[in-house]
PDB file of C-alpha atoms and ligand atoms in Angstrom:
ATOM      1  CA  MET A   1      72.772 100.680 102.388  1.00  0.00           C
ATOM      2  CA  HIS A   2      73.475  96.894 103.476  1.00  0.00           C
ATOM      3  CA  GLY A   3      76.391  97.097  99.841  1.00  0.00           C
ATOM      4  CA  GLU A   4      77.215 101.129 102.065  1.00  0.00           C
ATOM      5  CA  ARG A   5      78.144  99.062 104.556  1.00  0.00           C
ATOM      6  CA  VAL A   6      80.341  95.789 103.271  1.00  0.00           C
ATOM      7  CA  LEU A   7      82.563  98.215 101.224  1.00  0.00           C
ATOM      8  CA  GLU A   8      83.917 100.271 104.503  1.00  0.00           C
ATOM      9  CA  PHE A   9      84.016  96.756 105.867  1.00  0.00           C
ATOM     10  CA  ILE A  10      85.792  95.813 103.566  1.00  0.00           C
ATOM     11  CA  ALA A  11      87.439  99.632 103.525  1.00  0.00           C
ATOM     12  CA  LYS A  12      88.868  99.289 107.119  1.00  0.00           C
ATOM     13  CA  ARG A  13      90.285  95.454 106.466  1.00  0.00           C
ATOM     14  CA  ARG A  14      92.561  97.302 103.716  1.00  0.00           C
ATOM     15  CA  ARG A  15      93.697  95.071 101.248  1.00  0.00           C
ATOM     16  CA  ARG A  16      97.689  94.617 102.317  1.00  0.00           C
ATOM     17  CA  SER A  17      98.644  92.547  99.706  1.00  0.00           C
ATOM     18  CA  MET A  18      97.276  90.782  96.479  1.00  0.00           C
ATOM     19  CA  ARG A  19      98.228  87.191  94.859  1.00  0.00           C
ATOM     20  CA  LEU A  20      98.260  86.704  91.517  1.00  0.00           C
ATOM     21  CA  ALA A  21      97.243  83.433  89.380  1.00  0.00           C
ATOM     22  CA  ASP A  22     100.507  82.097  89.258  1.00  0.00           C
ATOM     23  CA  GLY A  23     100.768  82.961  92.582  1.00  0.00           C
ATOM     24  CA  ARG A  24     102.674  85.002  93.540  1.00  0.00           C
ATOM     25  CA  VAL A  25     102.032  87.301  95.792  1.00  0.00           C
ATOM     26  CA  ILE A  26     102.471  92.173  95.639  1.00  0.00           C
ATOM     27  CA  GLU A  27     102.523  92.992  99.211  1.00  0.00           C
ATOM     28  CA  PHE A  28     101.537  96.610  99.302  1.00  0.00           C
ATOM     29  CA  PRO A  29     102.899  99.584  99.661  1.00  0.00           C
ATOM     30  CA  ALA A  30     104.593  99.064  95.629  1.00  0.00           C
ATOM     31  CA  VAL A  31     106.028 100.115  92.795  1.00  0.00           C
ATOM     32  CA  MET A  32     105.508 100.203  90.249  1.00  0.00           C
ATOM     33  CA  GLY A  33     108.275 101.016  87.758  1.00  0.00           C
ATOM     34  CA  VAL A  34     107.660 102.111  84.135  1.00  0.00           C
ATOM     35  CA  LEU A  35     109.523 100.356  80.564  1.00  0.00           C
ATOM     36  CA  ASN A  36     108.393 103.154  78.218  1.00  0.00           C
ATOM     37  CA  VAL A  37     109.560 100.843  75.179  1.00  0.00           C
ATOM     38  CA  THR A  38     108.581 103.869  72.598  1.00  0.00           C
ATOM     39  CA  PRO A  39     110.089 106.175  70.952  1.00  0.00           C
ATOM     40  CA  ASP A  40     108.066 109.374  72.006  1.00  0.00           C
ATOM     41  CA  SER A  41     107.187 108.201  75.499  1.00  0.00           C
ATOM     42  CA  PHE A  42     106.610 112.101  77.498  1.00  0.00           C
ATOM     43  CA  SER A  43     109.931 112.091  79.694  1.00  0.00           C
ATOM     44  CA  ASP A  44     111.898 108.611  78.720  1.00  0.00           C
ATOM     45  CA  GLY A  45     110.463 108.567  74.998  1.00  0.00           C
ATOM     46  CA  GLY A  46     113.441 106.976  73.505  1.00  0.00           C
ATOM     47  CA  ARG A  47     115.816 105.973  75.858  1.00  0.00           C
ATOM     48  CA  TYR A  48     114.473 102.475  76.324  1.00  0.00           C
ATOM     49  CA  PHE A  49     113.326 101.716  72.442  1.00  0.00           C
ATOM     50  CA  ASP A  50     116.479  99.496  71.992  1.00  0.00           C
ATOM     51  CA  CYS A  51     114.795  95.854  73.887  1.00  0.00           C
ATOM     52  CA  GLY A  52     118.620  94.997  75.076  1.00  0.00           C
ATOM     53  CA  ARG A  53     118.278  97.987  77.040  1.00  0.00           C
ATOM     54  CA  ALA A  54     115.051  97.583  78.136  1.00  0.00           C
ATOM     55  CA  VAL A  55     115.554  94.348  79.748  1.00  0.00           C
ATOM     56  CA  ALA A  56     118.489  95.765  81.214  1.00  0.00           C
ATOM     57  CA  ARG A  57     116.309  98.250  82.776  1.00  0.00           C
ATOM     58  CA  ALA A  58     114.086  95.650  83.866  1.00  0.00           C
ATOM     59  CA  LEU A  59     116.653  94.099  85.813  1.00  0.00           C
ATOM     60  CA  GLU A  60     118.066  97.362  87.124  1.00  0.00           C
ATOM     61  CA  MET A  61     114.392  98.388  88.401  1.00  0.00           C
ATOM     62  CA  GLU A  62     114.204  95.193  89.809  1.00  0.00           C
ATOM     63  CA  ALA A  63     117.092  94.657  91.753  1.00  0.00           C
ATOM     64  CA  GLU A  64     115.976  98.997  93.288  1.00  0.00           C
ATOM     65  CA  GLY A  65     113.263  96.977  95.137  1.00  0.00           C
ATOM     66  CA  ALA A  66     110.321  97.802  92.561  1.00  0.00           C
ATOM     67  CA  ALA A  67     107.303  95.016  93.184  1.00  0.00           C
ATOM     68  CA  ILE A  68     106.227  94.935  88.817  1.00  0.00           C
ATOM     69  CA  ILE A  69     107.859  95.780  85.805  1.00  0.00           C
ATOM     70  CA  ASP A  70     105.682  98.238  83.769  1.00  0.00           C
ATOM     71  CA  VAL A  71     106.308  97.658  79.898  1.00  0.00           C
ATOM     72  CA  GLY A  72     104.095  99.885  77.141  1.00  0.00           C
ATOM     73  CA  GLY A  73     104.258 100.304  73.540  1.00  0.00           C
ATOM     74  CA  GLU A  74     101.888 103.573  72.732  1.00  0.00           C
ATOM     75  CA  SER A  75     102.734 107.477  74.882  1.00  0.00           C
ATOM     76  CA  THR A  76      99.508 108.417  76.490  1.00  0.00           C
ATOM     77  CA  ARG A  77     100.736 111.907  77.202  1.00  0.00           C
ATOM     78  CA  PRO A  78      98.899 114.792  76.494  1.00  0.00           C
ATOM     79  CA  GLY A  79      98.533 114.747  72.467  1.00  0.00           C
ATOM     80  CA  ALA A  80      99.896 111.685  71.702  1.00  0.00           C
ATOM     81  CA  PRO A  81      99.382 109.787  68.428  1.00  0.00           C
ATOM     82  CA  ALA A  82      96.514 106.636  68.517  1.00  0.00           C
ATOM     83  CA  VAL A  83      99.762 103.524  67.635  1.00  0.00           C
ATOM     84  CA  PRO A  84      98.405 100.488  65.944  1.00  0.00           C
ATOM     85  CA  ALA A  85      98.143  97.604  68.005  1.00  0.00           C
ATOM     86  CA  ALA A  86     100.527  96.088  65.852  1.00  0.00           C
ATOM     87  CA  LEU A  87     103.746  98.895  66.415  1.00  0.00           C
ATOM     88  CA  GLU A  88     102.702  97.969  69.757  1.00  0.00           C
ATOM     89  CA  LEU A  89     103.728  94.023  69.384  1.00  0.00           C
ATOM     90  CA  GLU A  90     106.652  94.745  67.783  1.00  0.00           C
ATOM     91  CA  ARG A  91     107.934  96.494  70.059  1.00  0.00           C
ATOM     92  CA  ILE A  92     106.586  95.705  73.791  1.00  0.00           C
ATOM     93  CA  VAL A  93     107.288  91.168  72.457  1.00  0.00           C
ATOM     94  CA  PRO A  94     110.177  91.766  71.904  1.00  0.00           C
ATOM     95  CA  VAL A  95     111.251  92.364  75.401  1.00  0.00           C
ATOM     96  CA  LEU A  96     108.610  90.213  76.823  1.00  0.00           C
ATOM     97  CA  ARG A  97     109.308  87.515  75.418  1.00  0.00           C
ATOM     98  CA  ALA A  98     113.754  88.798  76.077  1.00  0.00           C
ATOM     99  CA  LEU A  99     112.320  89.107  79.868  1.00  0.00           C
ATOM    100  CA  GLY A 100     110.952  85.446  79.508  1.00  0.00           C
ATOM    101  CA  GLY A 101     112.080  83.144  83.264  1.00  0.00           C
ATOM    102  CA  LYS A 102     115.087  86.471  83.553  1.00  0.00           C
ATOM    103  CA  LEU A 103     112.810  88.775  85.995  1.00  0.00           C
ATOM    104  CA  ARG A 104     111.190  87.045  89.916  1.00  0.00           C
ATOM    105  CA  VAL A 105     108.463  90.403  90.026  1.00  0.00           C
ATOM    106  CA  PRO A 106     105.891  90.524  87.632  1.00  0.00           C
ATOM    107  CA  ILE A 107     105.257  92.082  85.437  1.00  0.00           C
ATOM    108  CA  SER A 108     102.020  94.151  83.955  1.00  0.00           C
ATOM    109  CA  ILE A 109     101.287  95.377  80.357  1.00  0.00           C
ATOM    110  CA  ASP A 110     100.384  99.449  80.153  1.00  0.00           C
ATOM    111  CA  THR A 111      98.464  99.834  77.135  1.00  0.00           C
ATOM    112  CA  ARG A 112      94.572  99.845  76.221  1.00  0.00           C
ATOM    113  CA  LYS A 113      93.945  97.499  73.369  1.00  0.00           C
ATOM    114  CA  ALA A 114      92.639  93.942  73.757  1.00  0.00           C
ATOM    115  CA  GLU A 115      95.232  91.598  71.277  1.00  0.00           C
ATOM    116  CA  VAL A 116      97.922  93.404  72.531  1.00  0.00           C
ATOM    117  CA  ALA A 117      96.937  92.697  76.700  1.00  0.00           C
ATOM    118  CA  ALA A 118      96.601  89.033  75.345  1.00  0.00           C
ATOM    119  CA  ALA A 119      99.637  88.704  73.198  1.00  0.00           C
ATOM    120  CA  ALA A 120     101.781  90.315  76.576  1.00  0.00           C
ATOM    121  CA  LEU A 121      99.759  88.121  78.650  1.00  0.00           C
ATOM    122  CA  ALA A 122     100.486  85.061  77.140  1.00  0.00           C
ATOM    123  CA  GLU A 123     104.218  85.874  77.066  1.00  0.00           C
ATOM    124  CA  GLY A 124     104.383  85.896  81.077  1.00  0.00           C
ATOM    125  CA  ALA A 125     102.162  89.758  82.267  1.00  0.00           C
ATOM    126  CA  ALA A 126     100.336  88.917  84.778  1.00  0.00           C
ATOM    127  CA  ILE A 127      98.684  92.538  85.572  1.00  0.00           C
ATOM    128  CA  VAL A 128      96.300  93.993  82.869  1.00  0.00           C
ATOM    129  CA  ASN A 129      97.219  98.545  82.620  1.00  0.00           C
ATOM    130  CA  ASP A 130      94.360 100.293  80.667  1.00  0.00           C
ATOM    131  CA  VAL A 131      94.691 103.397  80.541  1.00  0.00           C
ATOM    132  CA  SER A 132      91.029 103.817  79.564  1.00  0.00           C
ATOM    133  CA  GLY A 133      90.017 101.626  82.355  1.00  0.00           C
ATOM    134  CA  PHE A 134      88.815  98.917  79.698  1.00  0.00           C
ATOM    135  CA  GLU A 135      86.497 101.785  77.491  1.00  0.00           C
ATOM    136  CA  PHE A 136      88.608 101.997  75.038  1.00  0.00           C
ATOM    137  CA  ASP A 137      88.857  97.745  74.351  1.00  0.00           C
ATOM    138  CA  PRO A 138      85.038  96.619  74.234  1.00  0.00           C
ATOM    139  CA  GLY A 139      86.570  92.891  74.451  1.00  0.00           C
ATOM    140  CA  MET A 140      89.698  94.135  77.029  1.00  0.00           C
ATOM    141  CA  ALA A 141      87.779  92.664  80.524  1.00  0.00           C
ATOM    142  CA  LYS A 142      87.117  89.746  78.387  1.00  0.00           C
ATOM    143  CA  VAL A 143      90.622  88.631  77.000  1.00  0.00           C
ATOM    144  CA  THR A 144      91.831  90.060  80.929  1.00  0.00           C
ATOM    145  CA  ALA A 145      89.565  87.123  82.932  1.00  0.00           C
ATOM    146  CA  ASN A 146      89.974  84.597  80.344  1.00  0.00           C
ATOM    147  CA  GLY A 147      93.846  85.016  80.874  1.00  0.00           C
ATOM    148  CA  GLY A 148      93.335  85.267  85.396  1.00  0.00           C
ATOM    149  CA  ALA A 149      95.126  88.493  85.143  1.00  0.00           C
ATOM    150  CA  ALA A 150      95.128  91.331  88.058  1.00  0.00           C
ATOM    151  CA  ALA A 151      93.447  94.857  85.846  1.00  0.00           C
ATOM    152  CA  VAL A 152      94.652  98.089  86.639  1.00  0.00           C
ATOM    153  CA  LEU A 153      91.307 100.686  85.862  1.00  0.00           C
ATOM    154  CA  MET A 154      92.656 103.732  85.814  1.00  0.00           C
ATOM    155  CA  HIS A 155      89.622 106.661  85.557  1.00  0.00           C
ATOM    156  CA  MET A 156      90.213 108.946  82.160  1.00  0.00           C
ATOM    157  CA  ARG A 157      88.511 110.750  79.410  1.00  0.00           C
ATOM    158  CA  GLY A 158      88.244 111.196  76.271  1.00  0.00           C
ATOM    159  CA  THR A 159      91.841 109.594  74.015  1.00  0.00           C
ATOM    160  CA  PRO A 160      94.957 110.956  74.806  1.00  0.00           C
ATOM    161  CA  GLY A 161      94.266 113.217  71.968  1.00  0.00           C
ATOM    162  CA  THR A 162      91.136 114.512  73.684  1.00  0.00           C
ATOM    163  CA  MET A 163      90.845 113.969  76.975  1.00  0.00           C
ATOM    164  CA  MET A 164      92.325 118.163  77.864  1.00  0.00           C
ATOM    165  CA  ARG A 165      89.288 119.167  76.956  1.00  0.00           C
ATOM    166  CA  GLN A 166      87.283 116.924  78.817  1.00  0.00           C
ATOM    167  CA  ALA A 167      89.208 117.839  82.343  1.00  0.00           C
ATOM    168  CA  HIS A 168      86.166 120.382  83.628  1.00  0.00           C
ATOM    169  CA  TYR A 169      84.933 118.391  86.764  1.00  0.00           C
ATOM    170  CA  ARG A 170      82.081 120.507  89.555  1.00  0.00           C
ATOM    171  CA  ASP A 171      83.779 117.611  91.574  1.00  0.00           C
ATOM    172  CA  VAL A 172      86.647 115.950  91.136  1.00  0.00           C
ATOM    173  CA  VAL A 173      86.589 113.652  93.246  1.00  0.00           C
ATOM    174  CA  GLY A 174      83.189 112.069  93.712  1.00  0.00           C
ATOM    175  CA  THR A 175      83.130 111.626  89.673  1.00  0.00           C
ATOM    176  CA  VAL A 176      86.414 109.791  90.010  1.00  0.00           C
ATOM    177  CA  ARG A 177      85.397 108.004  92.522  1.00  0.00           C
ATOM    178  CA  GLU A 178      81.670 106.903  91.087  1.00  0.00           C
ATOM    179  CA  ALA A 179      83.700 106.041  88.064  1.00  0.00           C
ATOM    180  CA  LEU A 180      86.145 104.069  88.516  1.00  0.00           C
ATOM    181  CA  SER A 181      82.985 102.266  91.075  1.00  0.00           C
ATOM    182  CA  ALA A 182      81.338 102.070  87.769  1.00  0.00           C
ATOM    183  CA  ARG A 183      84.484 100.005  85.855  1.00  0.00           C
ATOM    184  CA  ALA A 184      85.084  97.473  88.416  1.00  0.00           C
ATOM    185  CA  ARG A 185      80.983  96.153  88.871  1.00  0.00           C
ATOM    186  CA  SER A 186      81.618  95.676  84.613  1.00  0.00           C
ATOM    187  CA  ALA A 187      85.242  94.509  84.856  1.00  0.00           C
ATOM    188  CA  ILE A 188      83.356  91.921  87.701  1.00  0.00           C
ATOM    189  CA  ALA A 189      80.556  91.468  85.426  1.00  0.00           C
ATOM    190  CA  ALA A 190      82.810  90.220  82.602  1.00  0.00           C
ATOM    191  CA  GLY A 191      84.664  87.925  84.721  1.00  0.00           C
ATOM    192  CA  VAL A 192      87.520  89.310  86.953  1.00  0.00           C
ATOM    193  CA  ARG A 193      88.117  88.375  90.042  1.00  0.00           C
ATOM    194  CA  PRO A 194      87.113  91.688  92.615  1.00  0.00           C
ATOM    195  CA  SER A 195      90.539  90.328  94.506  1.00  0.00           C
ATOM    196  CA  ARG A 196      93.008  91.581  91.409  1.00  0.00           C
ATOM    197  CA  ILE A 197      91.507  94.553  90.686  1.00  0.00           C
ATOM    198  CA  ILE A 198      93.120  97.812  91.048  1.00  0.00           C
ATOM    199  CA  LEU A 199      91.911 101.433  91.071  1.00  0.00           C
ATOM    200  CA  ASP A 200      93.511 104.344  89.365  1.00  0.00           C
ATOM    201  CA  PRO A 201      92.997 107.538  89.343  1.00  0.00           C
ATOM    202  CA  GLY A 202      94.534 108.717  86.614  1.00  0.00           C
ATOM    203  CA  LEU A 203      96.892 112.018  87.383  1.00  0.00           C
ATOM    204  CA  GLY A 204      96.633 113.823  84.276  1.00  0.00           C
ATOM    205  CA  PHE A 205      94.467 112.356  82.503  1.00  0.00           C
ATOM    206  CA  ALA A 206      91.439 114.528  81.256  1.00  0.00           C
ATOM    207  CA  LYS A 207      92.954 115.855  84.715  1.00  0.00           C
ATOM    208  CA  GLN A 208      94.338 120.054  85.564  1.00  0.00           C
ATOM    209  CA  VAL A 209      96.980 119.944  87.440  1.00  0.00           C
ATOM    210  CA  HIS A 210      94.657 121.595  90.251  1.00  0.00           C
ATOM    211  CA  HIS A 211      92.817 118.040  90.099  1.00  0.00           C
ATOM    212  CA  SER A 212      94.825 115.652  89.506  1.00  0.00           C
ATOM    213  CA  LEU A 213      96.807 117.991  93.018  1.00  0.00           C
ATOM    214  CA  ARG A 214      93.307 117.442  94.910  1.00  0.00           C
ATOM    215  CA  LEU A 215      92.275 114.118  93.580  1.00  0.00           C
ATOM    216  CA  LEU A 216      96.020 113.069  95.955  1.00  0.00           C
ATOM    217  CA  GLY A 217      95.165 115.059  98.443  1.00  0.00           C
ATOM    218  CA  ALA A 218      91.769 112.812  97.895  1.00  0.00           C
ATOM    219  CA  LEU A 219      92.518 109.524  97.913  1.00  0.00           C
ATOM    220  CA  PRO A 220      91.310 108.155 101.899  1.00  0.00           C
ATOM    221  CA  ARG A 221      87.631 109.363  99.597  1.00  0.00           C
ATOM    222  CA  LEU A 222      88.455 106.576  97.079  1.00  0.00           C
ATOM    223  CA  CYS A 223      89.983 103.688  99.636  1.00  0.00           C
ATOM    224  CA  THR A 224      87.032 103.254 101.171  1.00  0.00           C
ATOM    225  CA  LEU A 225      85.849 101.882  97.749  1.00  0.00           C
ATOM    226  CA  GLY A 226      87.815  98.334  99.323  1.00  0.00           C
ATOM    227  CA  TYR A 227      90.447  98.326  96.545  1.00  0.00           C
ATOM    228  CA  PRO A 228      93.668  98.729  96.278  1.00  0.00           C
ATOM    229  CA  ILE A 229      94.894 102.386  94.217  1.00  0.00           C
ATOM    230  CA  LEU A 230      97.819 102.760  92.535  1.00  0.00           C
ATOM    231  CA  VAL A 231      99.262 106.418  91.886  1.00  0.00           C
ATOM    232  CA  GLY A 232     101.051 107.319  89.332  1.00  0.00           C
ATOM    233  CA  ALA A 233     102.163 111.266  89.502  1.00  0.00           C
ATOM    234  CA  SER A 234     106.052 110.530  88.350  1.00  0.00           C
ATOM    235  CA  ARG A 235     107.139 113.440  86.711  1.00  0.00           C
ATOM    236  CA  LYS A 236     103.780 115.072  85.376  1.00  0.00           C
ATOM    237  CA  SER A 237     102.525 117.981  84.751  1.00  0.00           C
ATOM    238  CA  LEU A 238     101.222 118.115  88.536  1.00  0.00           C
ATOM    239  CA  VAL A 239     105.181 117.720  89.635  1.00  0.00           C
ATOM    240  CA  ARG A 240     106.187 119.879  86.869  1.00  0.00           C
ATOM    241  CA  ALA A 241     103.792 123.274  86.884  1.00  0.00           C
ATOM    242  CA  THR A 242     104.173 122.466  90.798  1.00  0.00           C
ATOM    243  CA  ALA A 243     107.983 122.301  91.974  1.00  0.00           C
ATOM    244  CA  GLY A 244     109.776 122.665  88.742  1.00  0.00           C
ATOM    245  CA  ALA A 245     110.765 120.661  85.468  1.00  0.00           C
ATOM    246  CA  GLU A 246     114.986 120.609  86.386  1.00  0.00           C
ATOM    247  CA  PRO A 247     115.723 116.918  86.537  1.00  0.00           C
ATOM    248  CA  ALA A 248     116.835 117.416  90.393  1.00  0.00           C
ATOM    249  CA  ALA A 249     112.375 118.838  91.399  1.00  0.00           C
ATOM    250  CA  LEU A 250     111.493 116.109  89.432  1.00  0.00           C
ATOM    251  CA  GLU A 251     112.694 114.805  91.173  1.00  0.00           C
ATOM    252  CA  PHE A 252     112.234 115.321  94.566  1.00  0.00           C
ATOM    253  CA  GLY A 253     108.565 116.910  93.765  1.00  0.00           C
ATOM    254  CA  THR A 254     107.805 112.920  92.303  1.00  0.00           C
ATOM    255  CA  ALA A 255     108.947 111.674  95.743  1.00  0.00           C
ATOM    256  CA  ALA A 256     107.298 114.461  97.131  1.00  0.00           C
ATOM    257  CA  ALA A 257     104.389 112.967  95.967  1.00  0.00           C
ATOM    258  CA  SER A 258     104.387 108.857  96.407  1.00  0.00           C
ATOM    259  CA  ALA A 259     104.532 109.632 100.227  1.00  0.00           C
ATOM    260  CA  ILE A 260     101.369 111.253  99.915  1.00  0.00           C
ATOM    261  CA  ALA A 261      99.271 109.345  97.779  1.00  0.00           C
ATOM    262  CA  ILE A 262     101.367 105.945 100.231  1.00  0.00           C
ATOM    263  CA  PHE A 263     101.067 107.834 102.884  1.00  0.00           C
ATOM    264  CA  ASN A 264      97.237 108.676 102.477  1.00  0.00           C
ATOM    265  CA  GLY A 265      96.425 104.801 101.810  1.00  0.00           C
ATOM    266  CA  ALA A 266      97.759 104.577  98.252  1.00  0.00           C
ATOM    267  CA  ALA A 267      99.071 100.657  97.700  1.00  0.00           C
ATOM    268  CA  ILE A 268     101.227 101.348  94.350  1.00  0.00           C
ATOM    269  CA  VAL A 269     103.316 104.323  93.377  1.00  0.00           C
ATOM    270  CA  ARG A 270     103.675 104.174  89.715  1.00  0.00           C
ATOM    271  CA  VAL A 271     107.381 105.634  88.917  1.00  0.00           C
ATOM    272  CA  HIS A 272     109.997 106.194  87.273  1.00  0.00           C
ATOM    273  CA  GLU A 273     113.270 106.756  89.052  1.00  0.00           C
ATOM    274  CA  VAL A 274     111.904 103.116  91.334  1.00  0.00           C
ATOM    275  CA  ALA A 275     115.136 103.956  94.229  1.00  0.00           C
ATOM    276  CA  ALA A 276     113.561 107.149  95.126  1.00  0.00           C
ATOM    277  CA  ALA A 277     110.400 104.998  95.513  1.00  0.00           C
ATOM    278  CA  VAL A 278     111.526 102.297  96.991  1.00  0.00           C
ATOM    279  CA  ALA A 279     113.103 104.292 100.454  1.00  0.00           C
ATOM    280  CA  VAL A 280     109.896 106.690 100.324  1.00  0.00           C
ATOM    281  CA  THR A 281     107.821 104.323 100.371  1.00  0.00           C
ATOM    282  CA  LYS A 282     110.321 102.180 103.635  1.00  0.00           C
ATOM    283  CA  MET A 283     109.426 105.904 105.735  1.00  0.00           C
ATOM    284  CA  VAL A 284     106.361 106.372 105.150  1.00  0.00           C
ATOM    285  CA  THR A 285     105.568 103.220 106.231  1.00  0.00           C
ATOM    286  CA  ALA A 286     107.871 103.238 109.799  1.00  0.00           C
ATOM    287  CA  ILE A 287     105.610 107.234 110.205  1.00  0.00           C
ATOM    288  CA  LYS A 288     102.290 105.532 109.603  1.00  0.00           C
ATOM    289  CA  SER A 289     103.024 102.173 110.882  1.00  0.00           C
ATOM    290  CA  SER A 290     104.509 103.725 114.335  1.00  0.00           C
ATOM    291  CA  CYS A 291     100.843 106.676 114.355  1.00  0.00           C
ATOM    292  CA  GLY A 292      99.145 103.291 115.579  1.00  0.00           C
TER     293      GLY A 292
HETATM  294  N1  HH2 B   1     100.600 107.511  83.676  1.00  0.00           N
HETATM  295  C1  HH2 B   1     101.446 107.072  82.674  1.00  0.00           C
HETATM  296  C2  HH2 B   1     101.188 105.477  81.513  1.00  0.00           C
HETATM  297  N2  HH2 B   1     100.156 105.293  82.119  1.00  0.00           N
HETATM  298  N3  HH2 B   1      99.273 103.730  84.059  1.00  0.00           N
HETATM  299  C3  HH2 B   1      98.490 103.837  85.145  1.00  0.00           C
HETATM  300  N4  HH2 B   1      97.605 102.810  85.959  1.00  0.00           N
HETATM  301  N5  HH2 B   1      98.216 104.698  85.661  1.00  0.00           N
HETATM  302  C4  HH2 B   1      99.374 106.067  85.377  1.00  0.00           C
HETATM  303  O1  HH2 B   1      98.566 107.402  86.184  1.00  0.00           O
HETATM  304  C5  HH2 B   1     100.080 105.790  83.779  1.00  0.00           C
HETATM  305  C6  HH2 B   1      99.674 104.469  83.593  1.00  0.00           C
HETATM  306  C7  HH2 B   1     102.022 108.849  81.726  1.00  0.00           C
HETATM  307  O2  HH2 B   1     102.759 108.115  82.402  1.00  0.00           O
HETATM  308  P1  HH2 B   1     104.104 107.447  81.253  1.00  0.00           P
HETATM  309  O3  HH2 B   1     104.270 106.296  80.727  1.00  0.00           O
HETATM  310  O4  HH2 B   1     105.698 107.666  81.924  1.00  0.00           O
HETATM  311  O5  HH2 B   1     104.115 108.261  79.876  1.00  0.00           O
HETATM  312  P2  HH2 B   1     103.678 108.195  77.645  1.00  0.00           P
HETATM  313  O6  HH2 B   1     102.605 107.190  78.723  1.00  0.00           O
HETATM  314  O7  HH2 B   1     104.627 109.044  77.859  1.00  0.00           O
HETATM  315  O8  HH2 B   1     104.404 106.705  77.595  1.00  0.00           O
END
């Protein structure tokens, strides 16, 4: 009972920012720009596979107002094949090295592997973004804790190859909320600071379209866990199936999902089109604050 009251208290005083180990502060709501250094990501595969292009895109997203650049070397789209750590490192390390000292905003490393996270932190990344919520690789929590890094813990089931077979829930919101709470507790037990934990319901990951839509609508319930919430709806099946798959429909649909996410309390939206999300964030923040 006491614990629940503490969580309610924390939720009411919802965090407005996060201080990273190096003193940089991320103000919420924030936009995380996606940089996929992969040949096969579902929406931008191959576009930033070249190191020079990846660096230029990172700088462009920062100029557009991204508060975090999320670098990934493995596609996690449904059915994607697993990538060995050595290949993931080959993709991301040159980009992180080339970005060294060029970006003001922090870098997050989008990986499920401790070896890749450790190398990225050594190259200056400050946040570990793990779609498996530290479940895929048992070494992940220690690497994050030892590096003093912030952690994004996402909810999914199985692996990208198997997850859509497990997209069945009786109560998707309650199930995801419980699982995220458990993941936060085990990260804390391994030494990750509670003030550096971000939770993510994992739209599209072991979720059918209606599950993802339901989670977006029910974000306030996830916010009562007391941690900042990240939402990644950008160009996903919930947008394709609802707004349409042509480029304009995908972008407007993504913007609508980001707007609702922020209105419902998300601290961070993860997107491919940073400029649009920054405008959406400003607009929703202004409307929310005028609501009192
Ligand atoms: N979605 C993707 C990858 N990483 N991380 C978090 N925290 N939340 C998400 O929703 C999320 C994520 C999938 O999107 P994308 O990076 O565009 O595709 P791919 O995995 O094919 O590279």
